[in-house]
Amino acid sequence: MMSVLLLNTTYEPMHVVSLRRAVALVLQEKAQLVEASERTVRSPSLAMPEPLVIRLRGRVTMLRQRSLALSRTAILARDGYTCQYCGLPLPAARLTIDHVLPQSRGGAWAWTNLVAACPACNAASRASPSARRPRCCTTLSATQSGAPISGQLEDWDDRIRV
């Protein structure tokens, strides 16, 4: 199904909505058409250009998304349930959480200092923390809030006013 970029009143991108929802917003006069394609959306009594980008008429406050809570489950999911030292995939019950910089040396309970580790690698990193480094620190930045439209705006980059 066709997707339509929804902008707020100040032309900031808010969401990507379905064509059906975009047409409904325009017909209810809750949004105005900013850019349309050459194609037409038809009903028995109406024909209108197919929207590509629409803008809301009324002011809408955008809620800020909370950042992801730091937890054992979140760290294991971020690391793909795989030991970050040896690359061994294990079930969540068998993996441990390891501090890259030990707490005794000032390491914090933070996204950038915690990795999933198998028990053997965790024990080895405890023996000589400076010798062991995770193979990759993280695949997902934990400070990202995860905007709902991330990765979906590439098609509209040239249409967004900056």
XYZ file of C-alpha atoms in Angstrom:
162
model
C 0.000 0.000 0.000
C 1.109 3.540 -0.742
C 2.637 5.607 2.097
C 2.224 9.335 2.626
C 4.436 11.662 4.648
C 2.517 13.561 7.350
C 3.942 16.938 8.381
C 2.889 19.132 11.296
C 1.897 22.785 10.819
C 5.533 23.909 10.747
C 6.435 21.361 8.043
C 8.299 19.030 10.408
C 7.865 15.315 9.633
C 5.628 13.535 12.135
C 4.660 10.139 10.745
C 4.328 8.047 7.666
C 0.665 7.178 7.189
C -1.221 4.985 4.750
C -2.790 6.436 1.640
C -6.246 5.657 3.045
C -5.538 7.614 6.256
C -4.055 10.525 4.294
C -7.102 10.777 2.032
C -9.388 10.660 5.080
C -7.452 13.498 6.772
C -7.634 15.647 3.624
C -11.353 14.973 3.092
C -12.103 15.777 6.757
C -10.164 19.016 6.246
C -7.768 18.114 9.062
C -4.839 18.206 6.625
C -3.974 19.975 3.408
C -2.293 18.558 0.360
C 1.337 19.682 0.020
C 2.464 17.450 -2.823
C 0.563 15.023 -5.002
C 1.428 12.453 -7.638
C 0.077 12.356 -11.177
C -2.330 9.580 -10.220
C -5.866 10.155 -9.006
C -7.845 8.672 -6.133
C -11.461 8.168 -7.173
C -14.741 7.423 -5.493
C -18.234 7.372 -7.050
C -18.728 11.029 -6.198
C -15.221 12.472 -5.928
C -11.816 12.495 -7.588
C -8.690 13.956 -6.021
C -4.945 13.793 -6.678
C -3.134 10.987 -4.846
C -1.231 12.630 -1.968
C 2.500 12.153 -1.441
C 2.917 14.698 1.361
C 0.218 16.250 3.552
C 0.359 18.877 6.317
C -1.885 19.033 9.355
C -3.957 22.189 9.672
C -4.201 22.247 13.464
C -1.385 22.309 15.973
C -0.464 18.907 17.389
C 1.976 18.469 20.233
C 4.448 15.705 19.561
C 5.148 13.485 22.520
C 8.785 12.823 23.273
C 9.659 9.174 23.300
C 11.340 7.854 26.388
C 14.769 6.426 26.014
C 15.091 2.693 26.415
C 15.495 1.625 30.039
C 18.843 0.078 30.909
C 18.178 -3.522 31.924
C 19.688 -6.972 31.544
C 17.035 -7.911 28.980
C 17.690 -4.775 26.920
C 21.463 -5.350 26.907
C 21.069 -8.986 25.834
C 18.637 -7.976 23.072
C 20.978 -5.200 21.896
C 23.867 -7.677 21.657
C 21.739 -10.284 19.887
C 21.998 -12.867 22.698
C 25.621 -13.389 21.654
C 28.800 -13.228 23.708
C 30.577 -10.040 22.677
C 34.004 -11.565 23.366
C 33.887 -14.903 21.508
C 30.736 -14.535 19.382
C 28.998 -17.610 20.844
C 25.183 -17.340 20.690
C 23.552 -18.572 23.904
C 20.098 -18.505 25.482
C 19.430 -15.544 27.760
C 19.556 -17.713 30.885
C 23.190 -18.703 30.164
C 24.532 -15.245 29.290
C 25.921 -12.819 31.855
C 26.426 -9.072 31.808
C 30.051 -7.928 31.854
C 31.457 -4.476 32.585
C 34.044 -3.572 29.929
C 35.697 -1.287 32.480
C 35.145 -2.943 35.880
C 33.196 -1.053 38.525
C 36.222 -1.307 40.808
C 38.127 0.836 38.284
C 35.378 3.405 37.872
C 33.252 1.657 35.257
C 29.636 2.728 35.357
C 26.388 0.823 34.888
C 25.900 2.456 31.478
C 25.032 1.348 27.950
C 28.546 2.020 26.727
C 30.196 -0.054 29.474
C 28.004 -3.190 29.531
C 28.091 -6.161 27.151
C 26.663 -9.672 27.018
C 29.222 -12.358 27.797
C 29.291 -16.128 28.182
C 30.374 -17.349 31.650
C 33.834 -18.420 30.418
C 34.610 -15.057 28.808
C 33.208 -13.172 31.777
C 35.524 -15.111 34.100
C 38.474 -14.495 31.779
C 37.772 -10.761 31.636
C 37.637 -10.699 35.448
C 41.114 -12.262 35.601
C 42.718 -9.660 33.315
C 40.290 -6.875 32.348
C 42.826 -4.905 30.310
C 43.644 -7.898 28.067
C 40.063 -8.660 26.986
C 38.038 -6.316 24.793
C 34.640 -7.015 23.268
C 34.765 -7.817 19.546
C 32.285 -5.021 18.908
C 31.133 -2.549 21.471
C 27.467 -2.180 20.543
C 25.357 -2.503 17.477
C 22.678 -0.105 18.698
C 23.327 3.168 20.401
C 21.513 3.014 23.692
C 21.053 6.756 23.788
C 18.773 6.635 20.768
C 15.160 7.173 21.633
C 13.968 5.332 18.537
C 11.903 7.858 16.625
C 8.842 6.220 15.074
C 9.715 7.420 11.584
C 13.421 6.588 11.548
C 14.455 4.780 8.390
C 11.228 5.669 6.594
C 11.960 9.180 5.301
C 14.560 8.464 2.617
C 11.928 8.746 -0.126
C 10.926 12.196 1.103
C 14.339 13.743 1.806
C 13.992 16.146 -1.098
C 10.479 17.160 0.011
C 11.233 18.068 3.630
C 11.871 21.755 4.161
C 14.902 22.346 6.323
